[in-house]
Amino acid sequence: METVDTTAAAGDPVEGDRVELVVGAVAHGGHCVARLDGRVVFVRHALPGERVVAQITELHRGYLRADAVAVLDPAPDRVAPPCPYARPELCGGCDLQHVAPAAQLVWKADVVREQLHRLGGLTPDEVADLGVTVEALPGGPLGWRSRVRYAVDAAGRAGLLRHRTHQVVPVDRCLIAHPGVRDLPVLAAGGRRWPAAEVVETVASSGGDVTVRALADGAATVVDGPATVTERAVGRDWRLPAEAFWQVHPAAADTLAGAVVDLLDPAPGESAWDLYGGAGLFAAALADRVGPAARITLVEAAPVGVAAARDNLRDLPGVEIVAARVETALARRRITGPVDLVVLDPPRAGAGAGVVRALVGAAPRAVAYVACDPAAFARDVATFRSAGWRLAALRAYDLFPMTQHVECVGLLLPG
């Protein structure tokens, strides 16, 4: 990092000031916590224990945000970011490129534990009993992201967004992108311009398809490759529109499906709900255990997901697909208990108290909760606990290396 004046500004800090800080613990969001005259500062590009010079980027009532722009005393786990764009004021996609890969797993496990204690209401002993660790997936920390969405600037250059802004940073490549995506000639470095596009979406499927789509004014055009791609998971081929949701790490679908089935341990003939079910990954995995004729109800709101589920699960007569928001399906009794097993895979905001209470009322013997945000997961765990349920087991996976994100699969059981 650059050499800077380490003298803190006098008086109240303003945006752009540079101050010297001693960095404390990691926090949810890809930053660490420091203090400046008693005020909390969330510092990116830092590690616990470091002494840094940080530039103030945002001021809020009660806290500040800052980027570490110089490291005076580096932590042992600091490494040089492999990507030249993983720096302050440049691309905001990767939060942890300055952290050694093994230490990233520890960082994320610390975040999960902290959220379960602070938001989930678990005691330190209860958190310790879960034995929280984060497991790396095969393939290493680079070259894994099979779907990349590039923003387009006013000059028609495709790039990635600066942290917490809509400012496009033109890049010549993205190192976490799958090689099938990374090698596409869509970026400005290859001379490509997108004068009519607002977004360029790229997909490299596990079936070998590579697709480029351009989006503008709410409409999408397939520029290159097939409009429908093939993914392979849980022993099946999945035919999906290129824009349909699918896990971005090539090993994620099988990893998560395996964790869900292992934790729920379905028995032949048991019934199940697959909520926020998408194209039906978990429904298919459960059907292999409960039997093709056992009753499985999949609920999905997105039309593209509903169509994909109906197309890909047509060989499973026991699967019913309900096109509705989960909250609506439960409130209007479009799905009703009793039910033995539930898979809950909500969006980043979590399921919410209403959905959790409805599930408790349906009295399943077990719920597998697949969570992409540990804070939302912890809040929902607190709601389950208030109804007498317990978090009996937890697995966590590094589906998004180099970023702050971590995926959890929790087993919730009635008390």
Short mmCIF file of C-alpha atoms in Angstrom, two decimals:
data_model
loop_
_atom_site.label_atom_id
_atom_site.label_comp_id
_atom_site.label_asym_id
_atom_site.label_seq_id
_atom_site.Cartn_x
_atom_site.Cartn_y
_atom_site.Cartn_z
CA MET A 1 0.00 0.00 0.00
CA GLU A 2 1.01 3.58 -0.53
CA THR A 3 3.07 5.71 1.86
CA VAL A 4 0.81 8.23 3.56
CA ASP A 5 0.77 10.90 6.20
CA THR A 6 -0.23 9.07 9.37
CA THR A 7 -1.22 12.18 11.30
CA ALA A 8 -4.90 12.01 12.24
CA ALA A 9 -7.05 15.00 11.37
CA ALA A 10 -7.89 17.31 14.24
CA GLY A 11 -11.51 17.62 15.36
CA ASP A 12 -14.40 15.55 14.09
CA PRO A 13 -13.40 13.34 11.15
CA VAL A 14 -14.74 14.04 7.70
CA GLU A 15 -14.89 11.88 4.61
CA GLY A 16 -11.41 11.52 3.16
CA ASP A 17 -9.53 11.99 6.43
CA ARG A 18 -6.74 9.55 7.17
CA VAL A 19 -6.35 8.29 10.70
CA GLU A 20 -4.20 5.75 12.46
CA LEU A 21 -6.14 2.83 13.96
CA VAL A 22 -5.49 -0.40 15.81
CA VAL A 23 -7.77 -3.01 14.28
CA GLY A 24 -9.91 -5.29 16.41
CA ALA A 25 -12.13 -8.30 15.73
CA VAL A 26 -13.74 -9.29 12.44
CA ALA A 27 -17.38 -8.37 11.91
CA HIS A 28 -20.12 -9.45 9.55
CA GLY A 29 -19.80 -7.56 6.29
CA GLY A 30 -16.18 -8.13 5.28
CA HIS A 31 -14.54 -5.69 7.64
CA CYS A 32 -12.95 -5.45 11.08
CA VAL A 33 -13.89 -3.24 14.00
CA ALA A 34 -11.69 -0.42 15.28
CA ARG A 35 -12.38 2.65 17.42
CA LEU A 36 -11.64 6.31 16.89
CA ASP A 37 -12.23 8.54 19.91
CA GLY A 38 -14.82 6.06 21.15
CA ARG A 39 -16.64 5.76 17.82
CA VAL A 40 -16.89 2.42 16.03
CA VAL A 41 -15.06 2.27 12.69
CA PHE A 42 -15.69 -0.60 10.26
CA VAL A 43 -12.41 -1.04 8.39
CA ARG A 44 -12.04 -2.95 5.11
CA HIS A 45 -8.74 -4.32 3.77
CA ALA A 46 -7.53 -4.92 7.34
CA LEU A 47 -6.90 -7.84 9.70
CA PRO A 48 -7.33 -8.16 13.46
CA GLY A 49 -4.33 -6.90 15.42
CA GLU A 50 -2.96 -4.68 12.68
CA ARG A 51 -2.01 -1.04 13.05
CA VAL A 52 -3.12 0.75 9.90
CA VAL A 53 -3.71 4.10 8.33
CA ALA A 54 -7.36 4.19 7.32
CA GLN A 55 -9.16 6.63 5.06
CA ILE A 56 -12.67 7.55 6.17
CA THR A 57 -15.16 6.65 3.41
CA GLU A 58 -18.54 7.15 5.12
CA LEU A 59 -19.86 8.90 8.23
CA HIS A 60 -22.97 7.68 10.00
CA ARG A 61 -24.57 8.43 13.31
CA GLY A 62 -22.77 6.13 15.73
CA TYR A 63 -20.19 4.65 13.37
CA LEU A 64 -17.79 5.28 10.50
CA ARG A 65 -16.61 3.27 7.52
CA ALA A 66 -13.00 3.30 6.35
CA ASP A 67 -10.47 1.57 4.09
CA ALA A 68 -7.01 0.61 5.28
CA VAL A 69 -4.70 2.40 2.84
CA ALA A 70 -1.42 1.66 4.61
CA VAL A 71 -0.42 -1.16 6.96
CA LEU A 72 2.05 -0.15 9.65
CA ASP A 73 2.09 -3.45 11.57
CA PRO A 74 0.83 -6.34 9.37
CA ALA A 75 -0.81 -9.47 10.74
CA PRO A 76 0.81 -12.85 10.05
CA ASP A 77 -2.14 -13.88 7.86
CA ARG A 78 -1.81 -10.90 5.51
CA VAL A 79 -0.92 -11.73 1.90
CA ALA A 80 -0.61 -9.66 -1.27
CA PRO A 81 -3.99 -9.66 -3.07
CA PRO A 82 -3.62 -11.64 -6.31
CA CYS A 83 -5.94 -9.25 -8.16
CA PRO A 84 -4.77 -5.68 -8.89
CA TYR A 85 -8.36 -4.46 -8.58
CA ALA A 86 -8.85 -5.77 -5.01
CA ARG A 87 -7.77 -2.47 -3.51
CA PRO A 88 -9.39 0.54 -1.83
CA GLU A 89 -11.42 2.65 -4.27
CA LEU A 90 -11.40 -0.13 -6.89
CA CYS A 91 -13.51 -3.29 -7.29
CA GLY A 92 -15.73 -4.12 -4.32
CA GLY A 93 -16.43 -7.74 -5.25
CA CYS A 94 -13.71 -9.43 -3.19
CA ASP A 95 -13.50 -8.49 0.49
CA LEU A 96 -10.76 -10.86 1.64
CA GLN A 97 -8.06 -11.13 -1.02
CA HIS A 98 -5.58 -9.70 1.48
CA VAL A 99 -6.22 -12.66 3.82
CA ALA A 100 -4.47 -16.02 3.43
CA PRO A 101 -6.97 -18.66 2.20
CA ALA A 102 -6.82 -20.77 5.38
CA ALA A 103 -7.32 -17.64 7.49
CA GLN A 104 -10.38 -16.72 5.43
CA LEU A 105 -12.04 -19.89 6.70
CA VAL A 106 -11.25 -18.91 10.29
CA TRP A 107 -12.52 -15.35 9.63
CA LYS A 108 -15.86 -16.68 8.35
CA ALA A 109 -16.25 -19.17 11.18
CA ASP A 110 -15.70 -16.34 13.67
CA VAL A 111 -18.46 -14.33 11.95
CA VAL A 112 -20.90 -17.26 12.08
CA ARG A 113 -20.21 -17.85 15.78
CA GLU A 114 -20.60 -14.16 16.60
CA GLN A 115 -23.92 -13.89 14.77
CA LEU A 116 -25.34 -16.99 16.44
CA HIS A 117 -24.44 -15.59 19.85
CA ARG A 118 -25.39 -11.95 19.29
CA LEU A 119 -28.48 -12.36 17.09
CA GLY A 120 -29.41 -16.00 17.57
CA GLY A 121 -29.34 -15.86 21.34
CA LEU A 122 -27.16 -18.94 21.76
CA THR A 123 -24.93 -19.01 24.81
CA PRO A 124 -21.17 -19.28 24.28
CA ASP A 125 -21.37 -22.92 25.41
CA GLU A 126 -24.17 -23.66 22.94
CA VAL A 127 -22.16 -22.09 20.12
CA ALA A 128 -19.06 -24.05 21.14
CA ASP A 129 -21.05 -27.30 21.15
CA LEU A 130 -21.88 -26.77 17.48
CA GLY A 131 -18.17 -26.92 16.61
CA VAL A 132 -18.44 -24.27 13.92
CA THR A 133 -15.86 -24.58 11.17
CA VAL A 134 -15.99 -23.49 7.53
CA GLU A 135 -15.12 -26.11 4.94
CA ALA A 136 -13.36 -25.22 1.69
CA LEU A 137 -14.77 -26.60 -1.55
CA PRO A 138 -12.63 -28.24 -4.25
CA GLY A 139 -10.92 -26.05 -6.82
CA GLY A 140 -9.11 -23.41 -4.80
CA PRO A 141 -9.90 -19.76 -4.11
CA LEU A 142 -9.70 -18.50 -7.72
CA GLY A 143 -11.49 -19.41 -10.95
CA TRP A 144 -14.68 -20.69 -9.35
CA ARG A 145 -17.45 -18.18 -10.11
CA SER A 146 -19.54 -19.64 -12.95
CA ARG A 147 -21.87 -16.66 -13.24
CA VAL A 148 -20.59 -13.08 -13.41
CA ARG A 149 -22.70 -9.97 -13.90
CA TYR A 150 -20.77 -7.00 -15.30
CA ALA A 151 -22.06 -3.44 -15.10
CA VAL A 152 -21.58 -1.13 -18.11
CA ASP A 153 -20.40 2.46 -17.76
CA ALA A 154 -21.33 5.50 -19.83
CA ALA A 155 -18.50 4.75 -22.27
CA GLY A 156 -19.88 1.26 -22.92
CA ARG A 157 -17.14 -0.52 -20.95
CA ALA A 158 -18.06 -3.61 -18.95
CA GLY A 159 -16.63 -3.81 -15.45
CA LEU A 160 -17.36 -4.40 -11.78
CA LEU A 161 -18.71 -2.07 -9.14
CA ARG A 162 -16.75 -0.16 -6.55
CA HIS A 163 -17.69 -1.08 -2.98
CA ARG A 164 -21.08 0.34 -1.88
CA THR A 165 -21.44 2.46 -5.03
CA HIS A 166 -22.81 2.27 -8.57
CA GLN A 167 -19.46 3.41 -9.98
CA VAL A 168 -18.18 0.99 -12.62
CA VAL A 169 -14.52 -0.02 -12.42
CA PRO A 170 -13.39 -1.21 -15.88
CA VAL A 171 -11.33 -4.39 -15.50
CA ASP A 172 -9.35 -6.56 -17.88
CA ARG A 173 -10.28 -9.79 -16.07
CA CYS A 174 -11.85 -11.16 -12.89
CA LEU A 175 -9.65 -13.71 -11.14
CA ILE A 176 -12.46 -15.42 -9.23
CA ALA A 177 -14.40 -15.96 -12.47
CA HIS A 178 -14.54 -19.46 -13.90
CA PRO A 179 -12.10 -19.82 -16.84
CA GLY A 180 -15.07 -20.21 -19.18
CA VAL A 181 -16.25 -16.76 -18.08
CA ARG A 182 -12.86 -15.15 -17.52
CA ASP A 183 -11.72 -15.85 -21.08
CA LEU A 184 -14.79 -14.34 -22.76
CA PRO A 185 -14.04 -11.24 -24.88
CA VAL A 186 -16.60 -9.06 -23.10
CA LEU A 187 -14.35 -6.60 -21.26
CA ALA A 188 -12.88 -3.29 -22.36
CA ALA A 189 -9.32 -4.66 -22.36
CA GLY A 190 -10.29 -6.78 -25.36
CA GLY A 191 -11.64 -3.73 -27.14
CA ARG A 192 -15.28 -4.71 -26.60
CA ARG A 193 -17.85 -1.96 -26.04
CA TRP A 194 -21.51 -2.28 -25.09
CA PRO A 195 -23.10 1.03 -26.14
CA ALA A 196 -26.68 -0.25 -25.84
CA ALA A 197 -26.33 -2.42 -22.72
CA GLU A 198 -26.65 -1.64 -19.03
CA VAL A 199 -25.50 -5.07 -17.80
CA VAL A 200 -23.64 -8.00 -19.36
CA GLU A 201 -24.33 -11.42 -17.82
CA THR A 202 -22.01 -14.38 -18.38
CA VAL A 203 -22.58 -18.05 -17.57
CA ALA A 204 -20.27 -21.08 -17.74
CA SER A 205 -22.36 -24.11 -16.79
CA SER A 206 -21.12 -27.37 -15.33
CA GLY A 207 -22.41 -29.03 -18.51
CA GLY A 208 -19.96 -27.04 -20.63
CA ASP A 209 -22.27 -24.32 -21.98
CA VAL A 210 -21.05 -20.72 -22.11
CA THR A 211 -23.57 -17.91 -22.61
CA VAL A 212 -23.41 -14.12 -22.79
CA ARG A 213 -26.53 -11.99 -22.33
CA ALA A 214 -26.89 -8.21 -22.65
CA LEU A 215 -29.56 -6.41 -20.60
CA ALA A 216 -31.04 -2.98 -21.29
CA ASP A 217 -34.36 -1.37 -20.32
CA GLY A 218 -35.54 -4.59 -18.69
CA ALA A 219 -35.04 -6.68 -21.83
CA ALA A 220 -32.35 -9.34 -22.36
CA THR A 221 -30.67 -10.47 -25.56
CA VAL A 222 -28.55 -13.61 -25.91
CA VAL A 223 -25.36 -12.36 -27.57
CA ASP A 224 -23.46 -15.64 -27.65
CA GLY A 225 -24.07 -19.25 -26.63
CA PRO A 226 -27.29 -21.14 -25.89
CA ALA A 227 -30.30 -19.58 -24.18
CA THR A 228 -30.72 -22.82 -22.20
CA VAL A 229 -27.77 -24.34 -20.36
CA THR A 230 -27.09 -27.70 -18.75
CA GLU A 231 -26.06 -28.10 -15.11
CA ARG A 232 -25.13 -31.40 -13.48
CA ALA A 233 -25.93 -32.16 -9.85
CA VAL A 234 -27.32 -34.94 -7.62
CA GLY A 235 -26.87 -37.43 -10.45
CA ARG A 236 -29.10 -35.53 -12.85
CA ASP A 237 -28.78 -33.20 -15.81
CA TRP A 238 -30.69 -29.95 -15.37
CA ARG A 239 -31.83 -27.89 -18.35
CA LEU A 240 -32.23 -24.27 -17.29
CA PRO A 241 -32.64 -20.86 -18.91
CA ALA A 242 -29.31 -19.07 -18.66
CA GLU A 243 -30.92 -16.46 -16.39
CA ALA A 244 -32.32 -19.01 -13.91
CA PHE A 245 -30.86 -19.17 -10.42
CA TRP A 246 -28.15 -21.78 -9.90
CA GLN A 247 -25.34 -21.92 -7.38
CA VAL A 248 -22.30 -20.06 -8.72
CA HIS A 249 -19.62 -22.41 -7.36
CA PRO A 250 -19.34 -25.59 -9.48
CA ALA A 251 -19.21 -27.80 -6.37
CA ALA A 252 -21.93 -25.98 -4.42
CA ALA A 253 -25.07 -27.76 -5.62
CA ASP A 254 -23.84 -31.25 -4.76
CA THR A 255 -22.25 -30.04 -1.51
CA LEU A 256 -25.42 -28.39 -0.22
CA ALA A 257 -27.72 -31.18 -1.36
CA GLY A 258 -25.48 -33.71 0.34
CA ALA A 259 -25.48 -31.72 3.59
CA VAL A 260 -29.28 -31.35 3.57
CA VAL A 261 -29.89 -35.05 3.00
CA ASP A 262 -27.27 -36.07 5.55
CA LEU A 263 -28.68 -33.82 8.26
CA LEU A 264 -32.35 -34.65 7.63
CA ASP A 265 -31.70 -38.39 7.15
CA PRO A 266 -34.98 -38.94 5.26
CA ALA A 267 -36.76 -42.28 5.58
CA PRO A 268 -38.68 -43.96 2.75
CA GLY A 269 -42.20 -42.61 2.45
CA GLU A 270 -41.63 -39.42 4.48
CA SER A 271 -43.25 -36.23 3.18
CA ALA A 272 -41.31 -33.02 2.63
CA TRP A 273 -41.58 -29.35 1.74
CA ASP A 274 -38.90 -27.68 -0.38
CA LEU A 275 -39.46 -23.97 0.27
CA TYR A 276 -37.89 -21.34 -1.99
CA GLY A 277 -37.18 -24.43 -4.08
CA GLY A 278 -35.96 -22.90 -7.34
CA ALA A 279 -35.43 -25.48 -10.06
CA GLY A 280 -35.85 -28.31 -7.53
CA LEU A 281 -32.33 -29.33 -6.48
CA PHE A 282 -33.29 -30.30 -2.93
CA ALA A 283 -36.61 -31.87 -3.97
CA ALA A 284 -34.72 -34.17 -6.34
CA ALA A 285 -32.15 -35.04 -3.68
CA LEU A 286 -34.89 -35.87 -1.16
CA ALA A 287 -36.82 -37.94 -3.69
CA ASP A 288 -33.83 -40.25 -4.02
CA ARG A 289 -34.25 -41.10 -0.32
CA VAL A 290 -38.00 -40.92 0.33
CA GLY A 291 -38.91 -42.55 -2.97
CA PRO A 292 -40.22 -41.07 -6.23
CA ALA A 293 -43.87 -41.42 -5.20
CA ALA A 294 -43.53 -39.91 -1.70
CA ARG A 295 -45.19 -36.50 -1.34
CA ILE A 296 -42.79 -33.57 -1.83
CA THR A 297 -44.16 -30.06 -2.23
CA LEU A 298 -41.90 -27.44 -3.82
CA VAL A 299 -42.80 -23.77 -3.43
CA GLU A 300 -41.19 -21.15 -5.68
CA ALA A 301 -42.27 -17.63 -6.66
CA ALA A 302 -40.01 -16.82 -9.64
CA PRO A 303 -41.69 -17.88 -12.90
CA VAL A 304 -38.39 -18.96 -14.44
CA GLY A 305 -37.71 -21.20 -11.43
CA VAL A 306 -41.22 -22.68 -11.48
CA ALA A 307 -40.92 -23.51 -15.19
CA ALA A 308 -37.47 -25.06 -14.66
CA ALA A 309 -38.73 -27.19 -11.76
CA ARG A 310 -41.71 -28.46 -13.76
CA ASP A 311 -39.48 -29.33 -16.68
CA ASN A 312 -36.69 -31.00 -14.69
CA LEU A 313 -38.79 -32.90 -12.13
CA ARG A 314 -41.42 -34.30 -14.46
CA ASP A 315 -40.09 -37.82 -13.86
CA LEU A 316 -40.92 -37.58 -10.13
CA PRO A 317 -44.68 -38.15 -9.75
CA GLY A 318 -44.66 -37.41 -6.02
CA VAL A 319 -43.42 -33.83 -6.48
CA GLU A 320 -46.04 -31.07 -6.52
CA ILE A 321 -44.89 -27.61 -7.59
CA VAL A 322 -46.68 -24.59 -6.13
CA ALA A 323 -46.10 -21.27 -7.89
CA ALA A 324 -46.36 -18.77 -5.03
CA ARG A 325 -44.40 -16.79 -2.51
CA VAL A 326 -43.68 -18.99 0.50
CA GLU A 327 -45.40 -16.54 2.84
CA THR A 328 -48.54 -16.58 0.67
CA ALA A 329 -48.56 -20.36 0.26
CA LEU A 330 -48.42 -20.83 4.03
CA ALA A 331 -50.87 -18.06 4.96
CA ARG A 332 -53.48 -19.09 2.39
CA ARG A 333 -53.02 -22.78 3.11
CA ARG A 334 -51.91 -23.65 -0.39
CA ILE A 335 -49.64 -26.05 1.44
CA THR A 336 -50.79 -27.68 4.65
CA GLY A 337 -49.37 -30.10 7.19
CA PRO A 338 -48.72 -32.53 8.51
CA VAL A 339 -45.28 -32.80 6.97
CA ASP A 340 -42.23 -34.74 8.10
CA LEU A 341 -39.32 -32.72 6.70
CA VAL A 342 -38.75 -29.15 5.53
CA VAL A 343 -35.93 -27.65 3.49
CA LEU A 344 -35.79 -23.90 3.93
CA ASP A 345 -33.54 -22.03 1.46
CA PRO A 346 -34.64 -18.38 1.65
CA PRO A 347 -33.08 -15.36 -0.05
CA ARG A 348 -30.44 -13.27 1.70
CA ALA A 349 -33.00 -11.49 3.91
CA GLY A 350 -33.96 -14.79 5.54
CA ALA A 351 -37.30 -16.51 5.99
CA GLY A 352 -38.69 -14.12 8.59
CA ALA A 353 -40.70 -14.65 11.75
CA GLY A 354 -44.00 -15.32 9.95
CA VAL A 355 -42.62 -18.18 7.90
CA VAL A 356 -40.79 -19.66 10.88
CA ARG A 357 -43.91 -19.60 13.05
CA ALA A 358 -45.92 -21.27 10.27
CA LEU A 359 -43.32 -24.01 9.99
CA VAL A 360 -43.37 -24.59 13.73
CA GLY A 361 -47.16 -24.90 13.46
CA ALA A 362 -46.83 -27.54 10.75
CA ALA A 363 -44.87 -29.69 13.23
CA PRO A 364 -42.26 -31.34 11.01
CA ARG A 365 -39.78 -33.62 12.72
CA ALA A 366 -36.84 -31.63 11.29
CA VAL A 367 -35.99 -28.51 9.28
CA ALA A 368 -32.83 -28.09 7.20
CA TYR A 369 -32.13 -24.37 6.82
CA VAL A 370 -29.79 -23.38 3.96
CA ALA A 371 -28.55 -19.85 4.61
CA CYS A 372 -26.46 -17.49 2.52
CA ASP A 373 -26.38 -14.78 5.21
CA PRO A 374 -25.35 -15.67 8.78
CA ALA A 375 -27.11 -12.64 10.30
CA ALA A 376 -30.49 -13.45 8.73
CA PHE A 377 -29.99 -17.10 9.65
CA ALA A 378 -29.24 -16.21 13.27
CA ARG A 379 -32.36 -14.04 13.51
CA ASP A 380 -34.50 -16.90 12.24
CA VAL A 381 -32.78 -19.31 14.62
CA ALA A 382 -33.82 -16.97 17.46
CA THR A 383 -37.45 -17.23 16.31
CA PHE A 384 -37.25 -21.02 16.20
CA ARG A 385 -35.73 -21.02 19.69
CA SER A 386 -38.51 -18.81 21.04
CA ALA A 387 -40.94 -21.54 19.90
CA GLY A 388 -39.02 -24.23 21.76
CA TRP A 389 -36.89 -25.49 18.89
CA ARG A 390 -33.12 -25.90 18.93
CA LEU A 391 -30.26 -25.64 16.47
CA ALA A 392 -28.97 -29.20 16.71
CA ALA A 393 -26.20 -29.15 14.09
CA LEU A 394 -24.50 -26.71 11.76
CA ARG A 395 -22.26 -27.02 8.73
CA ALA A 396 -20.65 -24.09 6.97
CA TYR A 397 -19.04 -23.95 3.54
CA ASP A 398 -16.83 -21.52 1.69
CA LEU A 399 -18.93 -21.29 -1.46
CA PHE A 400 -17.56 -17.82 -2.18
CA PRO A 401 -13.77 -17.73 -1.64
CA MET A 402 -12.10 -14.31 -1.46
CA THR A 403 -15.40 -12.70 -0.46
CA GLN A 404 -17.04 -12.17 2.94
CA HIS A 405 -19.88 -14.57 2.11
CA VAL A 406 -20.37 -17.96 3.75
CA GLU A 407 -23.08 -20.59 3.35
CA CYS A 408 -24.56 -22.42 6.33
CA VAL A 409 -26.75 -25.48 6.59
CA GLY A 410 -28.42 -25.83 9.96
CA LEU A 411 -30.51 -28.65 11.41
CA LEU A 412 -33.40 -27.40 13.54
CA LEU A 413 -35.35 -29.79 15.73
CA PRO A 414 -38.36 -29.38 18.02
CA GLY A 415 -37.27 -29.09 21.61
#
